[in-house]
Short mmCIF file of C-alpha atoms in Angstrom, two decimals:
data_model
loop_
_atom_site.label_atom_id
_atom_site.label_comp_id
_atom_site.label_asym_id
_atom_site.label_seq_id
_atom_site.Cartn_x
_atom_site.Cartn_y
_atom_site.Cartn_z
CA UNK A 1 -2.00 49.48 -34.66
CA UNK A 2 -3.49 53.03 -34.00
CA UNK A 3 -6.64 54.81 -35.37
CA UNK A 4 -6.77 57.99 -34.74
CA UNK A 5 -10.75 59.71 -34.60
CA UNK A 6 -11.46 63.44 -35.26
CA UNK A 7 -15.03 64.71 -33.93
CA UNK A 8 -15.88 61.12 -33.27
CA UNK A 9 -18.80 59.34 -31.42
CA UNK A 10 -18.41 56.60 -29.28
CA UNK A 11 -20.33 54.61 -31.76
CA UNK A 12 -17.92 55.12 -34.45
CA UNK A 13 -15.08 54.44 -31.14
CA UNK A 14 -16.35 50.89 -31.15
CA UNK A 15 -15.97 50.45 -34.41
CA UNK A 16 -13.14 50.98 -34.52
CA UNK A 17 -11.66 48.70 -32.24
CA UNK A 18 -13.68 45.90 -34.30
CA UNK A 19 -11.89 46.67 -37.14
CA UNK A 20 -8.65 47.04 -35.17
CA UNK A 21 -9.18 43.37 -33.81
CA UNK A 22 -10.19 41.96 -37.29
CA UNK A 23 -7.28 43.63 -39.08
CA UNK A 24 -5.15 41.76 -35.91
CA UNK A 25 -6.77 38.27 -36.92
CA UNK A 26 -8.33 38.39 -33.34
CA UNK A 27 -11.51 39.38 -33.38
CA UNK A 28 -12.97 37.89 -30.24
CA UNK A 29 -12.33 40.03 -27.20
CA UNK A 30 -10.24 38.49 -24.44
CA UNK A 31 -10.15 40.92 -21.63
CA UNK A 32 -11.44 40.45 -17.98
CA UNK A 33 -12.26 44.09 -17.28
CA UNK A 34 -12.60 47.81 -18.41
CA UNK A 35 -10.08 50.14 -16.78
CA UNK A 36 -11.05 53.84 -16.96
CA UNK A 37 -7.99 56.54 -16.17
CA UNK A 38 -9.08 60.09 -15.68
CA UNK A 39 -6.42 62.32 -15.74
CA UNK A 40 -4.74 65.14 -17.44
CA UNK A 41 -2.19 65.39 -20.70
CA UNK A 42 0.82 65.67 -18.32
CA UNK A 43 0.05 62.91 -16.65
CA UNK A 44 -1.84 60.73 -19.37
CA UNK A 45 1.45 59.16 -20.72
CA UNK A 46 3.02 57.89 -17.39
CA UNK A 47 -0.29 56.97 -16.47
CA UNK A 48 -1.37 54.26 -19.98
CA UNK A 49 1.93 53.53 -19.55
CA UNK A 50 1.27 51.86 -15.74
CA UNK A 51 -1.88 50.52 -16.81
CA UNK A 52 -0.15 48.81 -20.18
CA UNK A 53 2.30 47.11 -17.90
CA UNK A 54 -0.11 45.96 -15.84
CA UNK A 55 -2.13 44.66 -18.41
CA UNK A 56 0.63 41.93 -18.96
CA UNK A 57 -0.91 40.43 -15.73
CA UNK A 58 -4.42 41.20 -16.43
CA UNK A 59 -5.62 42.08 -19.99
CA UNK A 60 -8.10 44.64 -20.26
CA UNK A 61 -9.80 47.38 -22.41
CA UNK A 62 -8.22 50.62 -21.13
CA UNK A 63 -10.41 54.03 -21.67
CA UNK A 64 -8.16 57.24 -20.82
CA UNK A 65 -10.20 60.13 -20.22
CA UNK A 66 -8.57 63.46 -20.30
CA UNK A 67 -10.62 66.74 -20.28
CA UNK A 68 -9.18 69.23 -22.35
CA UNK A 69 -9.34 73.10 -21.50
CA UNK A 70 -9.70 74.85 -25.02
CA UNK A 71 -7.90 77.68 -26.27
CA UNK A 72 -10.07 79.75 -28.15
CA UNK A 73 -13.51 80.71 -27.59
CA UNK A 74 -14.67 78.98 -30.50
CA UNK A 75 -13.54 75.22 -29.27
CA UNK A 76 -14.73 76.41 -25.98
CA UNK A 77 -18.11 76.97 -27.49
CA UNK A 78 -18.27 73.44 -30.26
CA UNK A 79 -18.43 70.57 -27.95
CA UNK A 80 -16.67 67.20 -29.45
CA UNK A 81 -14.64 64.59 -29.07
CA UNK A 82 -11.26 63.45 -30.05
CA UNK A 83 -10.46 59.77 -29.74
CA UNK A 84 -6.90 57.55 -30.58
CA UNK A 85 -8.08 53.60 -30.76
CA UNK A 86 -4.58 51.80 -29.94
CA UNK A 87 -4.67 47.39 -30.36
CA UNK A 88 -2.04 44.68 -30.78
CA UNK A 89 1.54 45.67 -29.49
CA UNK A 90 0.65 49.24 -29.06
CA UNK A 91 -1.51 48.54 -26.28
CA UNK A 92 0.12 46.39 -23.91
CA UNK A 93 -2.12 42.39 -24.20
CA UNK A 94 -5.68 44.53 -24.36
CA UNK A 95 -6.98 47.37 -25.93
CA UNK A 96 -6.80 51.23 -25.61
CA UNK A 97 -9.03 54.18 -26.18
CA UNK A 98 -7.90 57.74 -25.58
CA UNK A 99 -10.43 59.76 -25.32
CA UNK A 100 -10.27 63.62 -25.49
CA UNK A 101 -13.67 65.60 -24.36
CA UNK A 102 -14.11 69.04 -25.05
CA UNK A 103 -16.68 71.55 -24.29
CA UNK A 104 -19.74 70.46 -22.73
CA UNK A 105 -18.56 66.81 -23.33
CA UNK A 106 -15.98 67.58 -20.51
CA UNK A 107 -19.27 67.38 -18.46
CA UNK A 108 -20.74 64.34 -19.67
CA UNK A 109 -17.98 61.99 -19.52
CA UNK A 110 -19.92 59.06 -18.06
CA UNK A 111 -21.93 59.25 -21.66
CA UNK A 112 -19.12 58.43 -23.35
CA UNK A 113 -17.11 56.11 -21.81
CA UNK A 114 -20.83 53.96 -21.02
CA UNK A 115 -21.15 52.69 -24.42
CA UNK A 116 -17.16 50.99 -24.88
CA UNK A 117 -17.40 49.32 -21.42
CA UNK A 118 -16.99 45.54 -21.94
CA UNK A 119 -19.96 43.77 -21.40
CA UNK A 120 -20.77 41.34 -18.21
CA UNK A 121 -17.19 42.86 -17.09
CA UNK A 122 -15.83 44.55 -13.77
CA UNK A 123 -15.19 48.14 -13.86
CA UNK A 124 -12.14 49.52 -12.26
CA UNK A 125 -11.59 54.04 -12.25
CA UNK A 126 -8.36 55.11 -11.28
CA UNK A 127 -7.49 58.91 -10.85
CA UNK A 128 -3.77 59.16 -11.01
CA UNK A 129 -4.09 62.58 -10.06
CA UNK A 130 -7.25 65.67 -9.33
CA UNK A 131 -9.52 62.89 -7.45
CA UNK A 132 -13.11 63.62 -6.86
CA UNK A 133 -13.35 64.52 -2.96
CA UNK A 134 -16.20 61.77 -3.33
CA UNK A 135 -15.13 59.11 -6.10
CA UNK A 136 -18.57 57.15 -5.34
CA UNK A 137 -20.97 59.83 -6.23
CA UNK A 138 -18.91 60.91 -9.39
CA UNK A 139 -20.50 59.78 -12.61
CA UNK A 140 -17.53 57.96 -13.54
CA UNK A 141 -17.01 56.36 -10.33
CA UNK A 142 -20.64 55.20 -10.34
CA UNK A 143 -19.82 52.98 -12.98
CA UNK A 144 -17.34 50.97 -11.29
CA UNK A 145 -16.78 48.15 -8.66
CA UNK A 146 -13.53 49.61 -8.01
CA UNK A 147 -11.77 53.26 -7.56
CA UNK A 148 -8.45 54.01 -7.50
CA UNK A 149 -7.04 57.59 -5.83
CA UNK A 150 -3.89 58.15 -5.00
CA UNK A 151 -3.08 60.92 -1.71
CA UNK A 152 0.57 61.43 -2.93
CA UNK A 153 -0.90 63.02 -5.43
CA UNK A 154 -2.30 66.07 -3.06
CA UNK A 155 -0.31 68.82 -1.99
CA UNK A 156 -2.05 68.38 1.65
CA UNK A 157 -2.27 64.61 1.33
CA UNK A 158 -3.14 64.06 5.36
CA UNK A 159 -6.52 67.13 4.98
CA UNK A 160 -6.72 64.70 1.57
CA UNK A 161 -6.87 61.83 3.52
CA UNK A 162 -9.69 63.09 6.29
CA UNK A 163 -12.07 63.59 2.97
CA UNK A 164 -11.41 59.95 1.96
CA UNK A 165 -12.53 58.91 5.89
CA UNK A 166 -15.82 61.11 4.92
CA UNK A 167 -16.67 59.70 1.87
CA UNK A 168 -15.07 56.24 2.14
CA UNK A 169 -18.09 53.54 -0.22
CA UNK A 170 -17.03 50.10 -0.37
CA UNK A 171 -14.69 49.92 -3.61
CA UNK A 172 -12.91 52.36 -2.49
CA UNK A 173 -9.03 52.30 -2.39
CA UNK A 174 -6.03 54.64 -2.85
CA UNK A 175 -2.55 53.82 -3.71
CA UNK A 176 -1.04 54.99 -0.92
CA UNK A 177 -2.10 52.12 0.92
CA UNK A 178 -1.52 49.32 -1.59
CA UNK A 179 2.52 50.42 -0.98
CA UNK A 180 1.95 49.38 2.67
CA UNK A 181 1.42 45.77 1.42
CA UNK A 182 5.15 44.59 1.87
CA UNK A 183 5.33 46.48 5.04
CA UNK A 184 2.26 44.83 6.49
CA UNK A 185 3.42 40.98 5.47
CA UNK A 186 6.60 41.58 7.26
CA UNK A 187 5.24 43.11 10.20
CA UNK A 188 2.74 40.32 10.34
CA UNK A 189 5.47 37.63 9.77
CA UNK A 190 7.65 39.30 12.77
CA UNK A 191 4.95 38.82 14.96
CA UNK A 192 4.28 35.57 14.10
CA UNK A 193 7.89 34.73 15.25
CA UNK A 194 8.07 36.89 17.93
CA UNK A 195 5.03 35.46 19.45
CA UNK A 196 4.94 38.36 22.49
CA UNK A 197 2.26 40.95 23.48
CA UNK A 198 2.90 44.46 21.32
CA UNK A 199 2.74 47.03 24.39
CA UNK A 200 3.76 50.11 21.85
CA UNK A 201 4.23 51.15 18.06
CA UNK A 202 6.16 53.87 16.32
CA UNK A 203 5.68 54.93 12.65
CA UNK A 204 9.02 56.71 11.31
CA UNK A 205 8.66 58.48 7.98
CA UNK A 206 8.96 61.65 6.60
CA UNK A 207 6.73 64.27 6.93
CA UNK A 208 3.11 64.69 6.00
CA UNK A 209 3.61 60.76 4.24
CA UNK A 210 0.05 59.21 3.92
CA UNK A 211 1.24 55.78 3.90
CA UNK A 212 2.57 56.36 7.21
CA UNK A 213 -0.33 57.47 8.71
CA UNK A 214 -2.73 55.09 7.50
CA UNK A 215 0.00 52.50 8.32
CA UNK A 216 -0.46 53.83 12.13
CA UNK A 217 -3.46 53.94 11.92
CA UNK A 218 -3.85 50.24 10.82
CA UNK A 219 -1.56 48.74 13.94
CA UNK A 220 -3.59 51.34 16.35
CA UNK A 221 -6.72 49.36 14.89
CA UNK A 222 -5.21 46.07 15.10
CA UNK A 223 -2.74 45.84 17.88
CA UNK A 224 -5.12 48.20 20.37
CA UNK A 225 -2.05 50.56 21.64
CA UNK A 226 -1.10 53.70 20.94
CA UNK A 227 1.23 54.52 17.59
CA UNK A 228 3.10 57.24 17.83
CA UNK A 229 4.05 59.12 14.34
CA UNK A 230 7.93 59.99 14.16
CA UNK A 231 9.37 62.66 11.51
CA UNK A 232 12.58 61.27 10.11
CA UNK A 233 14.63 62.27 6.91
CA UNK A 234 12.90 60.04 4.80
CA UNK A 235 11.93 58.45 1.98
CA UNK A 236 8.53 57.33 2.63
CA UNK A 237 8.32 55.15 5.38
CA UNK A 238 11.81 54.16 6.94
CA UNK A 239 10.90 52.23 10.06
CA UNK A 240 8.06 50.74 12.18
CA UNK A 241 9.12 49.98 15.76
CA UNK A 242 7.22 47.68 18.51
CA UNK A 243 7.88 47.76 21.69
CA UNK A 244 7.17 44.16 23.40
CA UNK A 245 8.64 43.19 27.15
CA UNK A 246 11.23 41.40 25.85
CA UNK A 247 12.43 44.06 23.39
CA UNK A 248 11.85 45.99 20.29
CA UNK A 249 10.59 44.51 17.09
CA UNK A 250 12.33 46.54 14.47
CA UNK A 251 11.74 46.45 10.64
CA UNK A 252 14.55 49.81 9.43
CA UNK A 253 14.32 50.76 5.81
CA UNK A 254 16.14 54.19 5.59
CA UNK A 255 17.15 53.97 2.09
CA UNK A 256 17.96 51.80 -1.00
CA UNK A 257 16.07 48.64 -1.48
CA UNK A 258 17.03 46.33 1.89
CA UNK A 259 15.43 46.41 5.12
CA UNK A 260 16.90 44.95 8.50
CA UNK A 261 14.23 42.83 10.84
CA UNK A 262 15.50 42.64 14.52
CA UNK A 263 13.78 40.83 16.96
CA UNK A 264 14.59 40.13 20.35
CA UNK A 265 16.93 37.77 21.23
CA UNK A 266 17.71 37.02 17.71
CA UNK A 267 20.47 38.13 14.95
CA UNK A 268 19.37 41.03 12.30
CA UNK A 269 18.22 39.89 9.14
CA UNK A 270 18.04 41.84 5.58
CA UNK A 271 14.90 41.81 4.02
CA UNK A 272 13.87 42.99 0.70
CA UNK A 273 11.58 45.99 0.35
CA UNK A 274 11.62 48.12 -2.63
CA UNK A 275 9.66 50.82 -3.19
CA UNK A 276 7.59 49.37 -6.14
CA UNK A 277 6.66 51.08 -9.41
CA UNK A 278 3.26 51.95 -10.40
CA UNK A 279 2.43 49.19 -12.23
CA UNK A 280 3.09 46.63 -9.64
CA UNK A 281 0.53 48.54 -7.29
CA UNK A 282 -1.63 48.73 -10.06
CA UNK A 283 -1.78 45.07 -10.82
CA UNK A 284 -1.95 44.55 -6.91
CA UNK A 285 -5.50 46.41 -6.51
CA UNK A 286 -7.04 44.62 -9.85
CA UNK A 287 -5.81 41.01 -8.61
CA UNK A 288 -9.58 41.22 -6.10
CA UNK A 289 -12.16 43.57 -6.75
CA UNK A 290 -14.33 43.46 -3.89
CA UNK A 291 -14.66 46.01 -0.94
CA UNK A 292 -11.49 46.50 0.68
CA UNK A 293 -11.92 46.12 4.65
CA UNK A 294 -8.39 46.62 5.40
CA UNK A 295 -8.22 49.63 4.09
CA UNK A 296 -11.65 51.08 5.62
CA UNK A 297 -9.55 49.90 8.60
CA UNK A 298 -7.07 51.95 8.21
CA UNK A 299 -8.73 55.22 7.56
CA UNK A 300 -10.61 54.66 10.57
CA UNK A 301 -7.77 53.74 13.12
CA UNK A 302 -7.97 56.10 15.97
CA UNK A 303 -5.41 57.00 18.93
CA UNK A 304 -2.42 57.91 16.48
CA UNK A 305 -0.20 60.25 18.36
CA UNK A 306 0.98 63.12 16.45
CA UNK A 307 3.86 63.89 15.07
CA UNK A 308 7.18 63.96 16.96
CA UNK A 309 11.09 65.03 16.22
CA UNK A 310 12.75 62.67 14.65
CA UNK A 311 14.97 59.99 16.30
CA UNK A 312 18.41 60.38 16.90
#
């Protein structure tokens, strides 16, 4: 069911959805949080569409804020707001506000989105793309327990990455980290079975890859040696090597959806690791809410070599 609001308020925005719900035959409200997206109309579509998936897995009431640049003097000038309320089927197992700002609304968009936040619920912000250098101290990002960037987003994501070492608040995560997650249970696992002192590390990935670096950064932190950042042909990450005394601990991903552990003295193994969609990451970073340490870690590591030519 959609309703779709012309020069609205977010008063009449919550009305809305009540009459949405009741029309449903579900009028109580069943979510566990409030996502807010703030992004543009390119990206607004791929975007809901994560979040809907995701919603599967944790229901919630999901507030899309997109700031619209008006045409003509006149729209510039007559501040409003534009608003499509989307429950049932059209909006995944929660509830779904677009919200389009325009004028001086752009500016306030913390006003609008306070009054259609669940109540007694978590707040999660995720910018799927033009991040606030400081997602903390934006208005928006005040009003959450949780804030999603992403670096691959930036056309310099590494100089992206230094500001999110800067301004890092507990809360604070990016997506380029959550994609480490199946890299960092297998490298765990390996070591676990290998059971041998880690004398050296080696990150290969493809340039300027921000999951690489913070994954460097992360076994610098951990393992106390020096990882040393290797250009290959890509995509993302292809391999993480560890160099013990008996031999190198090898997970090799170049392409396609299989990996190969080697460890020494033993036969290779495949291993699965995808590179996961959106919506799985997603759902990964609303599964716990509290402050990621992990991932202050990581953007802390020191003693990352730079980057060298690629192997063979």
């Amino acid at each position: 069911m959609k309703i779709d609001l012309t020069d609205t308020t977010s008063s009449k925005i919550n009305k809305a959805l009540v009459q949405g719900r009741r029309a449903l035959g579900t009028p109580a409200v069943g979510m566990v949080l409030t996502m807010i997206i703030v992004t543009d109309e390119e990206n607004a579509y791929d975007s809901l569409r994560a979040a809907e998936e995701a919603s599967h897995e944790h229901p919630s009431r999901t507030l899309v804020v997109i700031k619209r640049h008006a045409r003509t003097l006149r729209d510039r000038t007559r501040p409003h707001l534009d608003a499509e309320v989307r429950v049932g089927a059209d909006a995944g197992t929660g509830e779904t506000v677009v919200l389009r700002l325009y004028g001086e609304v752009s500016d306030h968009a913390d006003s609008v989105v306070l009054p259609l936040l669940l109540p007694d619920a978590p707040v999660v912000v995720w910018w799927p793309v033009d991040a606030p250098d400081n997602p903390s101290k934006d208005p928006l990002g005040a009003l959450a327990q949780r804030r999603i960037t992403d670096l691959y987003a930036f056309e310099a994501p590494l100089a992206a990455l230094e500001t999110r070492v800067a301004s890092y608040a507990p809360g604070d995560t990016d997506l380029a980290w959550t994609r480490l997650t199946p890299w960092r249970s297998m490298l765990a696992a390996a070591l676990d079975q290998a059971r041998t002192k880690v004398t050296s590390a080696a990150v290969e990935s493809e340039a300027e890859n921000p999951s690489a670096e913070l994954l460097a950064r992360w076994l610098q932190a951990r393992l106390h040696v020096p990882v040393e950042r290797v250009v290959s042909g890509g995509p993302v990450v292809t391999a993480v090597r560890l160099g013990t005394a008996r031999g190198e601990i090898v997970i090799d991903r170049p392409e396609g959806p299989l990996a190969t552990l080697t460890l020494p003295g033993q036969p290779p193994r495949t291993l699965a690791l995808k590179v996961r969609p959106t919506s799985e990451l997603i759902a990964e970073e609303l599964r716990r809410l509290d402050a990621d340490e992990m991932y202050a870690i990581a953007l802390r590591g020191n003693g990352v070599k730079k980057e060298g030519k690629g192997r063979g």
